[in-house]
Amino acid sequence: MENVQKRILITGGAGFIGSHVVRLFVETYPDYQVYNLDSLTYAGNLENLRDIENKENYHFLKEDINDANAINSLFKECKFDSVIHLAAESHVDRSITDPLVFVKTNIIGTLNLLNAAKEQWKGDFENKIFYHISTDEVYGTLGEEGLFTEDTSYDPNSPYSASKAGSDHFVRAYGETYGLPYIISNCSNNYGPNQFPEKLIPLFINNIIDKENLPVYGDGKYTRDWLYVVDHAIAIDLAFHKGENKATYNIGGFNEWQNIDLIQLLCRLMDKKLGRTEGESAKLISFVRDRPGHDKRYAIDASKINKELGWSPSVTFEEGLEKTIDWYLANKDWLTNVTSGKYQEYYNKQYK
Ligand code: NAD
Ligand code: DAU
């Protein structure tokens, strides 16, 4: 597929991971036309793409994937030959408060895209691909031992992960039933610049800056496998170009941390960066009511994408965390803009 003139639709490109994927594709493939489709929910922010917005091969389409007619028209007009689908409601806590919006965007929205691609490509699937970005949360939770492989059964526990699992099933079903070429990748927890401060790392960075409480759910002994967002974007690029039709790839950081250990590390690094005395930020830690249905441990076995496509993380956790903290400290306006207005309502409802 390399060096083919492509018209790629990337959905959710104004969000956290999507903006890194859009940047990578726009910069790496000047011959491709990259269409970023995003409805700009609270999580979408065009500030994330200011550095590339004037490039000739970049186009922004403000549209909602729940609007089937609009999506069909865009497929006709722009003649996309590939889709990288990241648009989603992505925050587990919000899915507990309002599951329906997750079903609408993550399942119905995905179906609208699948239908539009099927209709536009009309059985001519040469050099076409529907690449669906999923999560390790569809596999449910692990005990102390073991890793999620591509063969692990789906067993989602939150409305978010159930909606992502539903969308994965539909993508596969369209492959089996209509022959639509697809790839799915299931990735672990991402962190890095431009992540909305509702997720653990940016939320805690923001609260440390403001000397606000750090709300640790339950006993803090939950484990996540952290990956620097640019490494996820690189894996997506590889799987998109070299992955096999109907393949699933697990992507992870080989980097498990219990929340409380990660938070202590973050506090130490932030104390140094902010010129505070050691231990000052850790005093902000407060253990709060646990998340309902909280998955104990996620950990990815990424050996398939490593062996077949030669991918492995390029950034160590220490480097990535430092880059991330530096980015948030250098972009306080970005943080201030996204945490004004509606964010305060969300924050008070969730934590106060
Ligand atoms: P995000 O919440 O930061 O961004 C989601 C983007 O989708 C936003 O720009 C938003 O405006 C857009 N969007 C939401 N609803 C839409 C709709 N109806 N129509 C059009 N656009 C809409 O999410 P993220 O963390 O960047 O995650 C991106 C994808 O990667 C999601 O599919 C998520 O499930 C998956 N994923 C995320 C992680 C992670 O750690 N963040 C890990 C694995 C997989
Ligand atoms: O594993 C991939 C998933 O990672 C993605 O599919 C999701 O889109 C993404 O949001 C993320 O889900 P998590 O629920 O793991 O991420 P979150 O940052 O919300 O929480 C990480 C851990 O930190 C989790 O164990 C809950 C805990 N936590 C989170 C918040 C927001 C706290 O203790 N306190 C908090 O305030």
Short mmCIF file of C-alpha atoms and ligand atoms in Angstrom, two decimals, residues 11-18 37-45 63-66 85-91 105-106 133-136 160 164 185-191 194-196 198-199 232, ligand 1:
data_model
loop_
_atom_site.label_atom_id
_atom_site.label_comp_id
_atom_site.label_asym_id
_atom_site.label_seq_id
_atom_site.Cartn_x
_atom_site.Cartn_y
_atom_site.Cartn_z
CA THR A 11 -11.98 10.49 12.92
CA GLY A 12 -11.48 12.07 16.34
CA GLY A 13 -8.34 13.84 15.11
CA ALA A 14 -8.87 16.84 17.38
CA GLY A 15 -8.68 14.64 20.49
CA PHE A 16 -5.68 13.38 22.41
CA ILE A 17 -4.44 10.35 20.44
CA GLY A 18 -6.10 11.45 17.19
CA LEU A 37 -13.34 14.58 11.01
CA ASP A 38 -14.33 15.66 14.51
CA SER A 39 -17.48 17.08 16.09
CA LEU A 40 -15.38 18.91 18.71
CA THR A 41 -16.98 17.60 21.88
CA TYR A 42 -15.53 18.78 25.21
CA ALA A 43 -12.55 16.50 24.42
CA GLY A 44 -11.85 17.84 20.93
CA ASN A 45 -9.58 20.85 20.60
CA GLU A 63 -19.03 16.67 11.64
CA ASP A 64 -20.70 14.24 14.01
CA ILE A 65 -20.33 10.51 13.30
CA ASN A 66 -23.85 10.08 14.67
CA HIS A 85 -11.37 5.58 13.34
CA LEU A 86 -10.54 7.11 16.71
CA ALA A 87 -13.60 9.27 17.44
CA ALA A 88 -15.21 8.04 20.62
CA GLU A 89 -16.41 8.92 24.06
CA SER A 90 -13.33 7.78 25.94
CA HIS A 91 -13.63 8.40 29.69
CA THR A 105 -21.11 7.56 19.51
CA ASN A 106 -19.08 4.40 20.03
CA ILE A 133 -8.80 1.93 17.17
CA SER A 134 -9.84 0.00 20.25
CA THR A 135 -8.72 -0.51 23.79
CA ASP A 136 -7.38 -3.22 26.09
CA TYR A 160 -17.27 2.50 28.10
CA LYS A 164 -15.96 -0.27 22.60
CA SER A 185 -5.75 -2.56 17.43
CA ASN A 186 -6.28 -2.71 21.17
CA CYS A 187 -4.01 -0.42 23.11
CA SER A 188 -3.24 0.12 26.77
CA ASN A 189 -3.31 3.43 28.68
CA ASN A 190 -1.79 6.32 26.74
CA TYR A 191 -0.23 9.40 28.29
CA ASN A 194 -2.69 17.17 24.82
CA GLN A 195 -4.54 14.66 27.01
CA PHE A 196 -7.69 16.12 28.54
CA GLU A 198 -10.00 14.13 33.29
CA LYS A 199 -7.63 11.16 32.86
CA HIS A 232 0.91 4.54 19.87
P1 NAD B 1 -10.39 11.77 23.38
O1 NAD B 1 -11.61 11.75 24.23
O2 NAD B 1 -9.22 12.61 23.78
O3 NAD B 1 -10.78 12.23 21.90
C1 NAD B 1 -11.93 11.78 21.26
C2 NAD B 1 -12.17 12.68 20.05
O4 NAD B 1 -13.34 12.20 19.38
C3 NAD B 1 -12.45 14.15 20.40
O5 NAD B 1 -11.72 15.00 19.54
C4 NAD B 1 -13.93 14.30 20.20
O6 NAD B 1 -14.32 15.63 19.83
C5 NAD B 1 -14.20 13.31 19.08
N1 NAD B 1 -15.58 12.83 19.08
C6 NAD B 1 -16.28 12.34 20.13
N2 NAD B 1 -17.54 12.07 19.76
C7 NAD B 1 -17.63 12.35 18.42
C8 NAD B 1 -18.67 12.25 17.46
N3 NAD B 1 -19.88 11.82 17.80
N4 NAD B 1 -18.38 12.60 16.19
C9 NAD B 1 -17.16 13.06 15.84
N5 NAD B 1 -16.15 13.20 16.71
C10 NAD B 1 -16.39 12.85 17.99
O7 NAD B 1 -9.99 10.25 23.19
P2 NAD B 1 -8.55 9.57 23.09
O8 NAD B 1 -8.06 9.29 24.45
O9 NAD B 1 -7.72 10.35 22.15
O10 NAD B 1 -8.96 8.18 22.43
C11 NAD B 1 -9.06 8.05 21.02
C12 NAD B 1 -9.45 6.63 20.68
O11 NAD B 1 -8.47 5.73 21.19
C13 NAD B 1 -10.78 6.20 21.29
O12 NAD B 1 -11.44 5.38 20.35
C14 NAD B 1 -10.39 5.39 22.52
O13 NAD B 1 -11.36 4.43 22.83
C15 NAD B 1 -9.10 4.76 22.05
N6 NAD B 1 -8.11 4.44 23.09
C16 NAD B 1 -7.73 5.39 24.01
C17 NAD B 1 -6.74 5.07 24.96
C18 NAD B 1 -6.28 6.09 25.96
O14 NAD B 1 -5.50 5.74 26.85
N7 NAD B 1 -6.67 7.36 25.89
C19 NAD B 1 -6.16 3.81 24.95
C20 NAD B 1 -6.59 2.86 24.01
C21 NAD B 1 -7.56 3.20 23.07
#
